[in-house]
Coordinates of N, CA and C and ligand atoms in Angstrom, one line a residue:
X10 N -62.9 -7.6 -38.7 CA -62.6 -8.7 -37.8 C -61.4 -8.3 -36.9
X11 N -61.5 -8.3 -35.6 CA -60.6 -8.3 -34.7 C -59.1 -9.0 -34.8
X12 N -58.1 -7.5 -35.0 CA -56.4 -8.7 -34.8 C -56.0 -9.5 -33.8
X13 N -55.3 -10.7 -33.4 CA -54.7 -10.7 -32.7 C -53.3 -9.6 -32.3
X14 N -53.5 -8.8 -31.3 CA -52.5 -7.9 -31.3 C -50.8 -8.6 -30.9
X15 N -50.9 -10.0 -30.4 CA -49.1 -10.4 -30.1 C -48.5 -11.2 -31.0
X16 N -49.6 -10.7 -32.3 CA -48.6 -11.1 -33.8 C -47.6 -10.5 -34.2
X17 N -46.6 -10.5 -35.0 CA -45.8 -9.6 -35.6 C -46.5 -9.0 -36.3
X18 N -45.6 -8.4 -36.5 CA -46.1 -6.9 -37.5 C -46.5 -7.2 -38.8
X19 N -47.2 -6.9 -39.4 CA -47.2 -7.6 -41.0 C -47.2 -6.4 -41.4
X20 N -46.3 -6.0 -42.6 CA -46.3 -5.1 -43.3 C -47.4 -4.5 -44.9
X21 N -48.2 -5.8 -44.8 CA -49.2 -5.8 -45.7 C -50.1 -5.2 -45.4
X22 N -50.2 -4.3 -44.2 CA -51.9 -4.1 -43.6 C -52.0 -2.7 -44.1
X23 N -53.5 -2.4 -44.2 CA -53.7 -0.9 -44.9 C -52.8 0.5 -44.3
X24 N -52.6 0.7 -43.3 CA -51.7 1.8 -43.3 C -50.3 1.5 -43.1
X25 N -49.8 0.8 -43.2 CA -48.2 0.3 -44.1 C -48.3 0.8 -45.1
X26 N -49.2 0.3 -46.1 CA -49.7 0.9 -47.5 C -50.1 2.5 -47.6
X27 N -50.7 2.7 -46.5 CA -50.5 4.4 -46.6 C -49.4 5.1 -46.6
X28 N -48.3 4.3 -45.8 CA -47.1 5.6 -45.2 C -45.8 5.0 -46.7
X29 N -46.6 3.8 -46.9 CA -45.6 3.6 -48.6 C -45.6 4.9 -49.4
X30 N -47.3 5.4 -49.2 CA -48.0 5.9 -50.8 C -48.5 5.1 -51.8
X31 N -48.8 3.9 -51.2 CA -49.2 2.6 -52.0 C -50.8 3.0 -51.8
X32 N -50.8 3.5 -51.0 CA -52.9 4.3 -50.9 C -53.2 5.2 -50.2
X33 N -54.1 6.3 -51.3 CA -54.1 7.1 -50.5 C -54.7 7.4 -48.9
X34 N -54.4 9.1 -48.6 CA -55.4 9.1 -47.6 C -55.7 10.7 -47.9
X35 N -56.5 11.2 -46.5 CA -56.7 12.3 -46.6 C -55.9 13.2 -45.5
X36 N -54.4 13.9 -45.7 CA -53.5 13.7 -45.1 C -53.9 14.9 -44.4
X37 N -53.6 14.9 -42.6 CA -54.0 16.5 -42.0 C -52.8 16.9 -41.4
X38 N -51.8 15.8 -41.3 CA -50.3 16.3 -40.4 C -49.3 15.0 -40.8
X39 N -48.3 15.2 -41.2 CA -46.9 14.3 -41.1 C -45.4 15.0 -40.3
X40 N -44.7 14.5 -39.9 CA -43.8 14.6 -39.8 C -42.9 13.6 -39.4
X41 N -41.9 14.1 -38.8 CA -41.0 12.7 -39.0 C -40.8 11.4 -38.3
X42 N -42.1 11.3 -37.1 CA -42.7 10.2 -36.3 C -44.0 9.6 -36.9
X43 N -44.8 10.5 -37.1 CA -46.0 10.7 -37.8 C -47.0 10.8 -38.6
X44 N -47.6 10.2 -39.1 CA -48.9 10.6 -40.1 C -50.1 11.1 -39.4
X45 N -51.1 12.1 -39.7 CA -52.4 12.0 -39.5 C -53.3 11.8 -40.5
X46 N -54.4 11.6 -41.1 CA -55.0 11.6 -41.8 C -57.1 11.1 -41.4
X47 N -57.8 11.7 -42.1 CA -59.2 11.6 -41.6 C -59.6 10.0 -41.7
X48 N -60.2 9.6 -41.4 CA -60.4 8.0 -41.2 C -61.8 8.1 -42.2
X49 N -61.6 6.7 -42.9 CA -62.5 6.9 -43.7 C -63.8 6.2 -43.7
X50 N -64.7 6.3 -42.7 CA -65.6 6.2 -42.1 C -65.7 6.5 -40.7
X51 N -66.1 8.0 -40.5 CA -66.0 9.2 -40.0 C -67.2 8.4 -38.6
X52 N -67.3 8.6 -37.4 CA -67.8 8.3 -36.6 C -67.9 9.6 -35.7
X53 N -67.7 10.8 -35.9 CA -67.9 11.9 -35.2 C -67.4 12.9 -36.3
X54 N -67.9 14.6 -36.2 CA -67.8 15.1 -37.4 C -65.9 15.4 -37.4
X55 N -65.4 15.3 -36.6 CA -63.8 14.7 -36.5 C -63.4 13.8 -36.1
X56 N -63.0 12.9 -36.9 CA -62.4 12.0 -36.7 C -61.0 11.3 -37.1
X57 N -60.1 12.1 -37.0 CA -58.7 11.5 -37.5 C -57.9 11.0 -36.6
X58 N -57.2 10.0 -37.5 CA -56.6 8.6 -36.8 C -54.7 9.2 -37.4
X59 N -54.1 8.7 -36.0 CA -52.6 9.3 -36.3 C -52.2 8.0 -35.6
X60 N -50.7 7.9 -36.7 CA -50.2 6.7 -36.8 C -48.7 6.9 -36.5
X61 N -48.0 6.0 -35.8 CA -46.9 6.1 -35.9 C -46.0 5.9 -37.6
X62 N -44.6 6.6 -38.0 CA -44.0 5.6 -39.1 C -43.5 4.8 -38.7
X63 N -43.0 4.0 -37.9 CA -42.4 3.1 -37.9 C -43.7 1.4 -37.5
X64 N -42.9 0.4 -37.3 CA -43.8 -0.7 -37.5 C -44.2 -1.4 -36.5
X65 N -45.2 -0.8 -36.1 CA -46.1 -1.0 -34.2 C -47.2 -1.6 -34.7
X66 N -47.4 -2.6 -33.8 CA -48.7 -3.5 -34.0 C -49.3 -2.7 -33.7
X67 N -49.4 -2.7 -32.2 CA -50.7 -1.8 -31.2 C -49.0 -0.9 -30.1
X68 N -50.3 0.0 -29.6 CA -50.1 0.6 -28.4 C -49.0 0.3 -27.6
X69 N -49.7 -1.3 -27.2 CA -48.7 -2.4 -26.7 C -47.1 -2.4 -27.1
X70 N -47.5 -3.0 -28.0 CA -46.3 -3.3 -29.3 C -44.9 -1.7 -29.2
X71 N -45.9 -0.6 -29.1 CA -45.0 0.5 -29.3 C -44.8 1.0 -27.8
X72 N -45.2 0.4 -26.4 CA -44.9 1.6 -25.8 C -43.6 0.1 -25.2
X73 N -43.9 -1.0 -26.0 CA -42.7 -2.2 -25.2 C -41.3 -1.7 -25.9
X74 N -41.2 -1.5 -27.5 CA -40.4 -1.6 -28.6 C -39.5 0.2 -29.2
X75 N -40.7 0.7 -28.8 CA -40.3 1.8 -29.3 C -39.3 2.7 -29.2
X76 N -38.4 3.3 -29.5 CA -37.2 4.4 -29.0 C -38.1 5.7 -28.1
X77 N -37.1 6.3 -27.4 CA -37.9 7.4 -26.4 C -38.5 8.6 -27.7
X78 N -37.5 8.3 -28.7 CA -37.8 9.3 -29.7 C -38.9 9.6 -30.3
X79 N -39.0 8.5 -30.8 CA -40.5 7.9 -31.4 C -41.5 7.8 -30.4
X80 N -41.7 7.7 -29.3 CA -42.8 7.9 -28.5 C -43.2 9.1 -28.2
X81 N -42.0 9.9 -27.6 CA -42.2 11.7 -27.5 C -43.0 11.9 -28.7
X82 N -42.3 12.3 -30.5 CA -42.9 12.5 -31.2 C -44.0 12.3 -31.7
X83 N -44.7 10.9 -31.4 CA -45.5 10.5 -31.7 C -47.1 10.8 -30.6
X84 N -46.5 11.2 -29.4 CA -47.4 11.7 -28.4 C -47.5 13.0 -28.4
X85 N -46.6 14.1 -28.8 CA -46.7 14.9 -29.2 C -47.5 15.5 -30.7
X86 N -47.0 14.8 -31.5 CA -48.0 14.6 -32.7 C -49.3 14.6 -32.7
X87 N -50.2 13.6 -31.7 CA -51.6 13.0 -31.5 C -51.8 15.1 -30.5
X88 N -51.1 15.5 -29.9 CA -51.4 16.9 -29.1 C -51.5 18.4 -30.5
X89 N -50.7 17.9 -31.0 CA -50.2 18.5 -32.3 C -51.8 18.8 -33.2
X90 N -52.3 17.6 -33.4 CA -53.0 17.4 -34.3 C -54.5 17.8 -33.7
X91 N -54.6 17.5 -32.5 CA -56.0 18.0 -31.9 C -55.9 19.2 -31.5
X92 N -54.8 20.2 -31.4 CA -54.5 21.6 -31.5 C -54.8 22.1 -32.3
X93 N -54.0 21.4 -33.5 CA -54.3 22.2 -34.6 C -56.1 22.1 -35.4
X94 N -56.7 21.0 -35.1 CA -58.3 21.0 -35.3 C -59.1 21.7 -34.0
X95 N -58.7 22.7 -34.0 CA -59.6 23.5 -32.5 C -60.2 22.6 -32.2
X96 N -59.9 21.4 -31.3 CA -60.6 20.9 -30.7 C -60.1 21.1 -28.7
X97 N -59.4 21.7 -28.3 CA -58.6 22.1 -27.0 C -60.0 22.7 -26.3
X98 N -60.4 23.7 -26.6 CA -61.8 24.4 -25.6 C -62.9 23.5 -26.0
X99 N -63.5 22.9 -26.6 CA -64.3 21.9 -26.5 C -64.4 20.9 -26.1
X100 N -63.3 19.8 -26.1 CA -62.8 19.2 -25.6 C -63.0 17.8 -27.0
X101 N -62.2 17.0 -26.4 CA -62.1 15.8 -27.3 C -62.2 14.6 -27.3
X102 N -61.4 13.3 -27.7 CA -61.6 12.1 -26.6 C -60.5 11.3 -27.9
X103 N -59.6 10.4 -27.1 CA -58.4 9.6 -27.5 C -59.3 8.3 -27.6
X104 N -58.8 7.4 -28.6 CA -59.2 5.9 -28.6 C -57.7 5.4 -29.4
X105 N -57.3 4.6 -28.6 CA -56.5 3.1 -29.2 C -57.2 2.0 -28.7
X106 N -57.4 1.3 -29.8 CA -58.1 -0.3 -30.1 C -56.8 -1.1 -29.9
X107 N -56.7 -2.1 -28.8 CA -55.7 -3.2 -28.7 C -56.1 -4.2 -28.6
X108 N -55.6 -5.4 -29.9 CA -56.3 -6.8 -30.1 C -57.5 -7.2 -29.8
X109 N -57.8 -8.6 -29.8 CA -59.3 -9.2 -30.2 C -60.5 -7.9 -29.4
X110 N -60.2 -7.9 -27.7 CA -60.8 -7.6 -27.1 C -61.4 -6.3 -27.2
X111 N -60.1 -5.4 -27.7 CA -60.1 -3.9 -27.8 C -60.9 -4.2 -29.3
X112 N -61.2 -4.6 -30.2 CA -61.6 -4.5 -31.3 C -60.8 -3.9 -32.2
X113 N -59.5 -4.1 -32.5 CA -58.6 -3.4 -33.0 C -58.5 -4.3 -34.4
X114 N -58.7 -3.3 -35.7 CA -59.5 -3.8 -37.1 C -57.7 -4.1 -37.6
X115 N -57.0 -2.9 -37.4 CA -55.8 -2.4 -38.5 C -54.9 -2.5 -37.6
X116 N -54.1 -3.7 -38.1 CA -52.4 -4.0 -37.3 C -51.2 -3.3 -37.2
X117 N -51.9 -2.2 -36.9 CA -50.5 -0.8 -37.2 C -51.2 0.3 -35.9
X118 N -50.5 0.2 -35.0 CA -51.1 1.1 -33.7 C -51.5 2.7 -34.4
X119 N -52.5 3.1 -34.0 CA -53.4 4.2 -34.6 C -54.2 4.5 -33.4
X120 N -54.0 6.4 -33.1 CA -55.0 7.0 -32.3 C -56.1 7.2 -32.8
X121 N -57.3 7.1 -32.3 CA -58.9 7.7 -32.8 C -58.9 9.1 -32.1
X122 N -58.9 10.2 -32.8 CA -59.2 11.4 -31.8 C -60.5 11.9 -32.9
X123 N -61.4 12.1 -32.1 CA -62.9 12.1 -32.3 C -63.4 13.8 -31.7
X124 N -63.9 14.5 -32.0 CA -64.7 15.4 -31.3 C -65.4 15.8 -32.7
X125 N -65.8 17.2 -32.0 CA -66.8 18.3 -33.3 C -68.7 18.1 -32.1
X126 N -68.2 17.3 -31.8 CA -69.8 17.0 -30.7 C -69.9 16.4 -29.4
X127 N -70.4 16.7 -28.6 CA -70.7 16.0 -27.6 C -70.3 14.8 -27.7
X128 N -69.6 13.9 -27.1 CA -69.8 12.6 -27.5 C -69.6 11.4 -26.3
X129 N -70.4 11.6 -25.2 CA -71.2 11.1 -24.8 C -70.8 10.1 -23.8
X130 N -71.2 9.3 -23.2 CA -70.6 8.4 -22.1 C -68.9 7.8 -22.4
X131 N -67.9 7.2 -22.1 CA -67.3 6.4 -22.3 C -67.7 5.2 -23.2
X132 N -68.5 3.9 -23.1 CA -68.6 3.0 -23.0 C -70.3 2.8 -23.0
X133 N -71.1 2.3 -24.2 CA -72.6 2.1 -23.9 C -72.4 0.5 -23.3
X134 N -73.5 0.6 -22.4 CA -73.6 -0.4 -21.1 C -74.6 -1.8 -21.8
Ligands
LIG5 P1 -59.6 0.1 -35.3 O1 -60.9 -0.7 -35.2 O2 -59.3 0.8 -34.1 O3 -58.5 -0.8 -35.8 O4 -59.9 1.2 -36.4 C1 -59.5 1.1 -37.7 C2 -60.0 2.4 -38.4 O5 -59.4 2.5 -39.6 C3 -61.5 2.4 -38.6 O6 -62.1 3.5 -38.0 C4 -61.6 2.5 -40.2 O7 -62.7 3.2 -40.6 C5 -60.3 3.1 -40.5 N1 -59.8 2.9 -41.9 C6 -59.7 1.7 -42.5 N2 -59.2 1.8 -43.7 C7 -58.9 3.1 -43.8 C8 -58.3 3.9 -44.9 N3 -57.9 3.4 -46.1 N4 -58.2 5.3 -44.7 C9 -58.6 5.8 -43.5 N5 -59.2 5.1 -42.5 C10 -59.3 3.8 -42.7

Protein backbone atom coordinates (compact mmCIF):
# COMPACT_ATOMS: atom_id res chain seq x y z
CA UNK A 1 0.00 0.00 0.00
CA UNK A 2 1.09 3.29 -1.02
CA UNK A 3 2.69 6.01 1.82
CA UNK A 4 1.60 9.20 2.22
CA UNK A 5 5.04 10.72 1.62
CA UNK A 6 4.31 14.45 3.82
CA UNK A 7 4.07 12.36 6.91
CA UNK A 8 6.74 12.33 9.40
CA UNK A 9 9.13 10.01 9.52
CA UNK A 10 8.17 6.97 11.53
CA UNK A 11 10.90 5.11 12.75
CA UNK A 12 9.07 1.79 12.83
CA UNK A 13 9.24 1.16 9.09
CA UNK A 14 11.28 -1.86 7.71
CA UNK A 15 14.54 -0.29 6.87
CA UNK A 16 14.90 1.85 10.18
CA UNK A 17 14.85 -1.72 11.37
CA UNK A 18 17.48 -2.60 8.98
CA UNK A 19 20.08 0.17 9.72
CA UNK A 20 19.15 -0.70 13.76
CA UNK A 21 20.24 -4.55 12.94
CA UNK A 22 16.73 -5.22 14.18
CA UNK A 23 16.53 -7.14 10.48
CA UNK A 24 18.46 -8.44 8.41
CA UNK A 25 19.53 -7.81 4.93
CA UNK A 26 21.68 -8.77 2.24
CA UNK A 27 24.28 -6.10 2.70
CA UNK A 28 26.50 -4.98 -0.74
CA UNK A 29 27.96 -1.47 0.60
CA UNK A 30 27.70 0.75 3.89
CA UNK A 31 29.38 3.51 4.83
CA UNK A 32 28.92 6.42 6.74
CA UNK A 33 25.77 8.03 4.73
CA UNK A 34 24.77 4.77 3.46
CA UNK A 35 23.46 1.25 3.30
CA UNK A 36 23.09 -0.91 0.19
CA UNK A 37 21.64 -4.04 0.24
CA UNK A 38 19.68 -6.55 -2.47
CA UNK A 39 15.94 -5.95 -2.31
CA UNK A 40 14.14 -8.75 -1.42
CA UNK A 41 12.03 -9.38 -4.26
CA UNK A 42 14.41 -8.95 -7.07
CA UNK A 43 12.62 -7.41 -10.20
CA UNK A 44 15.74 -7.49 -12.50
CA UNK A 45 18.69 -9.90 -12.08
CA UNK A 46 20.12 -6.66 -10.09
CA UNK A 47 18.38 -5.09 -8.08
CA UNK A 48 19.66 -3.26 -5.03
CA UNK A 49 18.01 -0.54 -3.11
CA UNK A 50 20.48 2.12 -1.16
CA UNK A 51 19.34 3.99 1.61
CA UNK A 52 20.21 6.95 3.26
CA UNK A 53 21.24 6.53 7.52
CA UNK A 54 19.75 9.18 8.55
CA UNK A 55 15.65 9.65 8.77
CA UNK A 56 14.23 10.71 5.12
CA UNK A 57 10.84 9.84 4.26
CA UNK A 58 11.25 10.18 0.50
CA UNK A 59 13.59 11.86 -1.95
CA UNK A 60 11.48 14.81 -1.14
CA UNK A 61 11.90 14.75 2.41
CA UNK A 62 15.85 14.48 1.91
CA UNK A 63 16.76 16.78 -0.81
CA UNK A 64 14.32 19.69 1.58
CA UNK A 65 16.03 18.47 5.07
CA UNK A 66 19.18 17.01 4.39
CA UNK A 67 22.91 18.42 5.25
CA UNK A 68 25.11 19.09 1.93
CA UNK A 69 27.00 16.15 3.64
CA UNK A 70 24.57 13.58 3.54
CA UNK A 71 23.36 14.29 0.11
CA UNK A 72 26.96 14.28 -1.61
CA UNK A 73 27.52 10.93 0.26
CA UNK A 74 24.58 9.55 -0.36
CA UNK A 75 24.61 10.34 -4.24
CA UNK A 76 27.82 9.27 -4.39
CA UNK A 77 27.09 6.04 -2.68
CA UNK A 78 23.99 5.15 -5.23
CA UNK A 79 27.45 5.87 -8.12
CA UNK A 80 29.55 3.82 -5.73
CA UNK A 81 27.41 0.95 -5.79
CA UNK A 82 26.45 0.63 -9.55
CA UNK A 83 30.34 0.84 -10.11
CA UNK A 84 31.09 -1.49 -8.08
CA UNK A 85 28.16 -4.10 -9.66
CA UNK A 86 29.72 -3.64 -13.27
CA UNK A 87 26.84 -2.17 -14.27
CA UNK A 88 28.62 1.33 -15.96
CA UNK A 89 29.20 -0.28 -19.80
CA UNK A 90 25.85 -1.85 -19.84
CA UNK A 91 24.10 0.53 -18.54
CA UNK A 92 21.43 0.79 -15.74
CA UNK A 93 18.38 2.69 -14.50
CA UNK A 94 17.69 4.69 -11.03
CA UNK A 95 14.06 4.51 -9.46
CA UNK A 96 12.90 6.59 -6.35
CA UNK A 97 9.18 5.93 -5.52
CA UNK A 98 7.65 9.27 -3.85
CA UNK A 99 4.22 8.93 -1.99
CA UNK A 100 0.74 7.65 -3.03
CA UNK A 101 1.36 8.52 -6.64
CA UNK A 102 4.90 7.39 -7.05
CA UNK A 103 3.86 4.10 -5.37
CA UNK A 104 6.33 4.37 -2.68
CA UNK A 105 5.73 1.05 -0.27
CA UNK A 106 8.68 1.92 2.53
CA UNK A 107 8.76 5.37 4.38
CA UNK A 108 12.49 5.67 4.42
CA UNK A 109 13.74 7.31 0.93
CA UNK A 110 15.51 4.34 -1.06
CA UNK A 111 17.16 4.19 -4.61
CA UNK A 112 15.97 1.20 -6.99
CA UNK A 113 19.14 0.61 -9.17
CA UNK A 114 18.10 -2.29 -11.43
CA UNK A 115 20.11 -3.69 -14.43
CA UNK A 116 21.84 -7.22 -15.47
CA UNK A 117 19.12 -6.88 -18.60
CA UNK A 118 17.69 -4.91 -20.99
CA UNK A 119 15.12 -3.26 -19.21
CA UNK A 120 13.06 -1.71 -21.47
CA UNK A 121 10.77 1.30 -21.95
CA UNK A 122 10.56 3.78 -19.05
CA UNK A 123 6.94 3.48 -18.16
CA UNK A 124 4.36 0.60 -19.77
CA UNK A 125 1.58 2.79 -21.40
P1 LIG B 1 9.02 1.08 -2.97
O1 LIG B 1 7.76 0.55 -3.61
O2 LIG B 1 9.79 2.00 -3.88
O3 LIG B 1 8.75 1.68 -1.61
O4 LIG B 1 9.97 -0.17 -2.80
C1 LIG B 1 10.10 -0.90 -1.62
C2 LIG B 1 11.00 -2.07 -1.93
O5 LIG B 1 11.47 -2.61 -0.73
C3 LIG B 1 10.31 -3.20 -2.71
O6 LIG B 1 11.00 -3.43 -3.93
C4 LIG B 1 10.44 -4.40 -1.76
O7 LIG B 1 10.64 -5.62 -2.42
C5 LIG B 1 11.63 -4.00 -0.91
N1 LIG B 1 11.69 -4.59 0.42
C6 LIG B 1 10.70 -4.64 1.34
N2 LIG B 1 11.13 -5.23 2.47
C7 LIG B 1 12.44 -5.53 2.25
C8 LIG B 1 13.45 -6.16 3.05
N3 LIG B 1 13.21 -6.59 4.29
N4 LIG B 1 14.68 -6.32 2.51
C9 LIG B 1 14.93 -5.90 1.25
N5 LIG B 1 14.03 -5.30 0.46
C10 LIG B 1 12.79 -5.13 0.96
Amino acid sequence: MPIDASLPYDDGNIFAKILRGELPCTKVYEDEHALAFHDINPLAPVHILVIPKGPYVSWDDFAARASDAEIAGFVRAVGHVARDAEMVVQGYRLLSNVGKRGGQEVPHLHVHIFGGQPLGPMLAR
